[in-house]
Tab-separated table of C-alpha atoms in Angstrom:
chain	number	residue	atom	x	y	z
A	1456	MET	CA	34.001	59.271	14.473
A	1457	GLY	CA	33.112	56.225	12.523
A	1458	SER	CA	29.719	54.733	12.978
A	1459	ALA	CA	29.395	51.038	13.235
A	1460	LEU	CA	27.416	49.351	10.521
A	1461	ALA	CA	24.327	47.710	11.798
A	1462	ALA	CA	24.474	43.952	11.625
A	1463	PRO	CA	22.105	42.584	9.058
A	1464	LEU	CA	18.841	41.362	10.453
A	1465	ILE	CA	18.393	37.650	9.899
A	1466	LEU	CA	14.839	36.445	9.980
A	1467	ARG	CA	14.585	32.835	10.953
A	1468	THR	CA	11.456	31.351	9.531
A	1469	GLY	CA	12.352	27.986	10.986
A	1470	SER	CA	13.483	24.920	9.171
A	1471	ALA	CA	11.002	22.410	7.888
A	1472	ARG	CA	9.391	20.481	10.683
A	1473	ALA	CA	11.433	17.425	11.564
A	1474	GLN	CA	10.061	14.135	10.358
A	1475	GLU	CA	8.860	11.851	13.164
A	1476	PRO	CA	10.814	8.585	13.160
A	1477	VAL	CA	8.861	5.350	12.731
A	1478	ASP	CA	9.859	1.763	12.126
A	1479	VAL	CA	8.107	1.577	8.744
A	1480	GLU	CA	6.333	3.944	6.379
A	1481	LEU	CA	3.686	1.695	4.810
A	1482	VAL	CA	1.547	2.666	1.814
A	1483	LEU	CA	-1.514	0.510	1.123
A	1484	ALA	CA	-2.549	0.713	-2.553
A	1485	VAL	CA	-5.947	-0.900	-3.241
A	1486	ASP	CA	-7.273	-1.881	-6.675
A	1487	VAL	CA	-10.811	-0.600	-7.466
A	1488	SER	CA	-10.884	-1.283	-11.214
A	1489	ARG	CA	-13.974	-2.726	-12.922
A	1490	SER	CA	-12.866	-6.320	-12.305
A	1491	VAL	CA	-13.440	-5.714	-8.580
A	1492	ASP	CA	-17.200	-5.761	-8.000
A	1493	GLU	CA	-19.001	-4.170	-5.028
A	1494	VAL	CA	-18.878	-7.290	-2.879
A	1495	GLU	CA	-15.184	-7.849	-3.609
A	1496	GLN	CA	-14.355	-4.217	-2.903
A	1497	GLU	CA	-16.119	-4.468	0.438
A	1498	LEU	CA	-14.122	-7.587	1.260
A	1499	GLN	CA	-10.910	-5.646	0.568
A	1500	PHE	CA	-11.862	-2.690	2.763
A	1501	ASN	CA	-13.124	-4.950	5.549
A	1502	GLY	CA	-9.880	-6.905	5.367
A	1503	TYR	CA	-7.726	-3.821	5.886
A	1504	ALA	CA	-9.944	-2.554	8.716
A	1505	ALA	CA	-9.844	-5.935	10.457
A	1506	ALA	CA	-6.064	-6.096	10.133
A	1507	PHE	CA	-5.571	-2.925	12.167
A	1508	ARG	CA	-7.904	-4.221	14.870
A	1509	ASP	CA	-5.981	-7.487	15.109
A	1510	PRO	CA	-4.044	-7.908	18.389
A	1511	LYS	CA	-1.265	-9.835	16.646
A	1512	LEU	CA	-0.626	-6.990	14.220
A	1513	LEU	CA	-0.638	-4.443	17.040
A	1514	GLU	CA	1.755	-6.637	19.042
A	1515	GLY	CA	4.025	-6.734	16.003
A	1516	ILE	CA	4.063	-2.944	15.839
A	1517	ALA	CA	4.777	-2.639	19.568
A	1518	GLY	CA	7.687	-5.055	19.202
A	1519	GLY	CA	9.607	-2.793	16.837
A	1520	PRO	CA	12.567	-0.657	17.997
A	1521	LEU	CA	10.362	2.453	18.059
A	1522	GLY	CA	7.042	0.704	18.605
A	1523	GLN	CA	5.262	2.749	15.963
A	1524	ILE	CA	4.682	2.777	12.215
A	1525	ALA	CA	3.035	5.225	9.812
A	1526	VAL	CA	0.385	4.032	7.367
A	1527	THR	CA	-1.648	5.576	4.568
A	1528	MET	CA	-4.134	4.032	2.147
A	1529	PHE	CA	-5.332	4.974	-1.329
A	1530	THR	CA	-7.336	3.333	-4.099
A	1531	TRP	CA	-6.237	3.156	-7.723
A	1532	SER	CA	-7.532	2.239	-11.145
A	1533	ASP	CA	-6.837	4.093	-14.438
A	1534	TRP	CA	-3.412	5.693	-14.917
A	1535	HIS	CA	-4.707	9.077	-13.702
A	1536	ILE	CA	-7.100	7.849	-10.997
A	1537	GLN	CA	-5.719	7.485	-7.497
A	1538	GLU	CA	-7.857	8.537	-4.548
A	1539	MET	CA	-6.608	9.041	-1.005
A	1540	MET	CA	-8.749	7.079	1.433
A	1541	VAL	CA	-6.842	7.484	4.697
A	1542	PRO	CA	-4.070	10.074	5.125
A	1543	TRP	CA	-0.870	9.248	6.968
A	1544	MET	CA	-1.539	8.032	10.495
A	1545	LYS	CA	0.818	6.934	13.217
A	1546	ILE	CA	-0.076	3.529	14.617
A	1547	ASP	CA	1.390	3.025	18.087
A	1548	GLY	CA	-1.260	1.010	19.912
A	1549	PRO	CA	-4.859	-0.250	19.902
A	1550	ALA	CA	-6.450	3.216	19.979
A	1551	ALA	CA	-4.513	4.344	16.904
A	1552	GLY	CA	-5.230	1.036	15.185
A	1553	GLU	CA	-8.936	1.543	15.811
A	1554	ARG	CA	-8.786	5.088	14.409
A	1555	PHE	CA	-7.211	3.787	11.223
A	1556	ALA	CA	-9.724	0.933	10.955
A	1557	ALA	CA	-12.633	3.330	11.497
A	1558	ALA	CA	-11.278	5.618	8.769
A	1559	VAL	CA	-11.171	2.635	6.385
A	1560	ASP	CA	-14.743	1.719	7.357
A	1561	ALA	CA	-15.882	5.271	6.590
A	1562	ALA	CA	-13.967	5.652	3.304
A	1563	PRO	CA	-16.054	5.935	0.115
A	1564	ARG	CA	-16.433	2.951	-2.166
A	1565	ARG	CA	-16.015	3.818	-5.823
A	1566	THR	CA	-15.262	1.726	-8.878
A	1567	TRP	CA	-13.456	2.849	-12.041
A	1568	LEU	CA	-12.372	1.116	-15.238
A	1569	TYR	CA	-8.800	0.166	-16.014
A	1570	THR	CA	-5.867	-1.290	-14.092
A	1571	SER	CA	-2.768	0.892	-13.887
A	1572	ILE	CA	-0.284	-0.700	-11.530
A	1573	SER	CA	2.340	1.701	-12.881
A	1574	GLY	CA	0.134	4.674	-11.984
A	1575	ALA	CA	-0.292	3.262	-8.473
A	1576	MET	CA	3.474	2.844	-8.103
A	1577	ASP	CA	4.165	6.403	-9.257
A	1578	TYR	CA	1.543	7.876	-6.933
A	1579	ALA	CA	2.722	5.810	-3.966
A	1580	ALA	CA	6.368	6.717	-4.496
A	1581	ASN	CA	5.534	10.395	-3.985
A	1582	LEU	CA	3.739	9.876	-0.664
A	1583	PHE	CA	6.802	9.239	1.489
A	1584	GLY	CA	8.455	11.790	3.753
A	1585	ARG	CA	5.240	13.592	4.640
A	1586	GLY	CA	5.649	13.953	8.374
A	1587	TYR	CA	7.334	10.614	9.031
A	1588	GLU	CA	10.700	9.022	8.405
A	1589	GLY	CA	10.709	5.249	8.367
A	1590	THR	CA	13.626	2.889	8.664
A	1591	ARG	CA	11.981	1.210	5.674
A	1592	LYS	CA	9.623	2.483	2.995
A	1593	VAL	CA	7.156	-0.135	1.797
A	1594	VAL	CA	4.368	-0.086	-0.786
A	1595	ASP	CA	1.753	-2.834	-0.522
A	1596	ILE	CA	-0.032	-3.186	-3.886
A	1597	SER	CA	-3.169	-5.318	-3.913
A	1598	GLY	CA	-4.982	-6.150	-7.139
A	1599	ASP	CA	-6.644	-8.774	-9.293
A	1600	GLY	CA	-5.380	-7.894	-12.770
A	1601	VAL	CA	-2.375	-7.009	-14.896
A	1602	ASN	CA	-1.379	-3.512	-15.961
A	1603	ASN	CA	-3.490	-2.241	-18.885
A	1604	SER	CA	-3.279	1.541	-18.487
A	1605	GLY	CA	-0.469	4.057	-18.224
A	1606	ARG	CA	3.245	3.620	-18.709
A	1607	PRO	CA	5.061	0.275	-18.548
A	1608	VAL	CA	5.180	-1.286	-15.105
A	1609	ALA	CA	8.910	-1.963	-15.540
A	1610	ASP	CA	9.632	1.769	-15.773
A	1611	ALA	CA	7.565	2.713	-12.711
A	1612	ARG	CA	9.024	-0.206	-10.760
A	1613	ALA	CA	12.597	0.816	-11.609
A	1614	ASP	CA	11.955	4.400	-10.499
A	1615	ALA	CA	10.486	3.272	-7.173
A	1616	LEU	CA	13.339	0.865	-6.472
A	1617	GLU	CA	15.855	3.608	-7.219
A	1618	LYS	CA	14.270	5.618	-4.374
A	1619	GLY	CA	14.851	2.768	-1.942
A	1620	ILE	CA	11.194	1.731	-1.831
A	1621	VAL	CA	10.249	-1.924	-1.305
A	1622	LEU	CA	7.350	-3.085	-3.477
A	1623	ASN	CA	5.293	-5.956	-2.104
A	1624	GLY	CA	2.284	-7.490	-3.803
A	1625	LEU	CA	-1.045	-8.954	-2.759
A	1626	ALA	CA	-2.470	-10.720	-5.793
A	1627	VAL	CA	-6.106	-11.758	-5.553
A	1628	LEU	CA	-6.908	-14.773	-7.697
A	1629	ASP	CA	-10.505	-14.115	-8.698
A	1630	ARG	CA	-12.032	-17.353	-9.961
A	1631	THR	CA	-14.945	-15.538	-11.633
A	1632	PRO	CA	-14.460	-15.827	-15.427
A	1633	THR	CA	-13.857	-12.480	-17.126
A	1634	PRO	CA	-13.662	-11.999	-20.906
A	1635	TRP	CA	-10.753	-9.550	-20.744
A	1636	ALA	CA	-8.533	-12.031	-18.870
A	1637	ALA	CA	-8.260	-14.448	-21.793
A	1638	GLY	CA	-4.669	-14.941	-22.899
A	1639	LEU	CA	-3.151	-13.057	-19.956
A	1640	PRO	CA	-0.408	-14.587	-17.793
A	1641	PRO	CA	-1.346	-16.109	-14.413
A	1642	LEU	CA	-1.699	-13.215	-11.997
A	1643	ASP	CA	0.546	-14.667	-9.311
A	1644	ASP	CA	3.335	-15.197	-11.845
A	1645	TYR	CA	2.846	-11.671	-13.177
A	1646	TYR	CA	3.049	-10.040	-9.747
A	1647	ARG	CA	6.078	-12.133	-8.818
A	1648	THR	CA	8.066	-11.245	-11.940
A	1649	GLU	CA	6.798	-7.773	-12.855
A	1650	VAL	CA	5.560	-6.038	-9.689
A	1651	ILE	CA	7.419	-6.881	-6.490
A	1652	GLY	CA	10.976	-5.737	-5.878
A	1653	GLY	CA	13.479	-4.424	-3.356
A	1654	PRO	CA	15.197	-5.951	-0.293
A	1655	GLY	CA	12.996	-8.629	1.264
A	1656	ALA	CA	10.129	-8.082	-1.190
A	1657	PHE	CA	7.497	-10.802	-1.310
A	1658	LEU	CA	4.125	-11.685	-2.786
A	1659	MET	CA	1.050	-12.760	-0.842
A	1660	VAL	CA	-1.525	-14.608	-2.937
A	1661	ALA	CA	-5.155	-14.574	-1.795
A	1662	GLU	CA	-6.955	-17.573	-3.230
A	1663	GLY	CA	-10.164	-15.636	-3.917
A	1664	PHE	CA	-11.503	-12.426	-2.365
A	1665	GLU	CA	-12.881	-14.449	0.561
A	1666	ALA	CA	-9.261	-15.085	1.583
A	1667	PHE	CA	-8.349	-11.400	1.442
A	1668	GLU	CA	-8.687	-10.685	5.172
A	1669	THR	CA	-6.436	-13.592	6.117
A	1670	ALA	CA	-3.951	-12.608	3.420
A	1671	VAL	CA	-3.724	-8.950	4.365
A	1672	LYS	CA	-3.242	-9.663	8.078
A	1673	ARG	CA	-0.403	-12.085	7.409
A	1674	LYS	CA	1.125	-9.735	4.869
A	1675	ILE	CA	1.178	-6.620	7.029
A	1676	ILE	CA	2.483	-8.521	10.060
A	1677	ARG	CA	5.413	-9.657	7.938
A	1678	GLU	CA	5.939	-6.169	6.475
A	1679	ILE	CA	6.138	-4.377	9.813
A	1680	ALA	CA	8.716	-6.722	11.316
A	1681	SER	CA	11.678	-4.584	12.372
A	1682	VAL	CA	14.104	-7.146	11.016
A	1683	PRO	CA	12.111	-9.160	8.494
A	1684	ALA	CA	12.929	-12.823	8.846
A	1685	PRO	CA	13.767	-14.659	5.649
A	1686	GLY	CA	10.527	-15.959	4.259
A	1687	PRO	CA	9.143	-17.443	1.076
A	1688	LEU	CA	9.041	-15.218	-1.972
A	1689	VAL	CA	5.424	-16.239	-2.468
A	1690	GLU	CA	2.935	-17.033	0.314
A	1691	ARG	CA	-0.649	-18.198	-0.192
A	1692	ALA	CA	-3.727	-17.557	1.915
A	1693	PHE	CA	-6.996	-19.458	1.756
A	1694	ALA	CA	-10.445	-18.583	3.039
């Protein structure tokens, strides 16, 4: 009498949790190098917080096919210094927008030394796919200086674009004279030619840190559009 072989026991540990679909995965990368003083840093943080309390921005999110986006925010400086300020959050209405804004308000303010846009790009590129799956993946890099730490920006930019990431820029034209800026290219030209890239990429220029809040609101509203309308490659915001 033959005995039947027992069927092998298959333990199902479960597949990785499905990513929640959103219209956009948006990474906010904020410059906190030494050229950004305490007042200017506060203007940046206040600008991002105000943006997510703005009814027009929230209306823009609600108007998308899914009516929700995912956003995270970190600060950056030297090639090895990136600090998470607000982890990924789903924004799907005023309450969620307020939670994100409150998290920005409560985030620590710290200043470092150098300006590594390439380091910010590399760090941002590895943040996607952590709980959310966006129709588009966008990195919003704000800063007031050119790359002076880490690997070449061109290399980091090429790697990000290869992953299907759109790189947008928010260049802050700081009119305060700084000795290390002598001989450097105009920041808006630098961001336009060296930083932004990908389908529909654009540059928002804040004419001084006082214009940052206006600039960031306009920029994010344009970024979250489900079908971004053709717009200028470079926009400018004034206080």
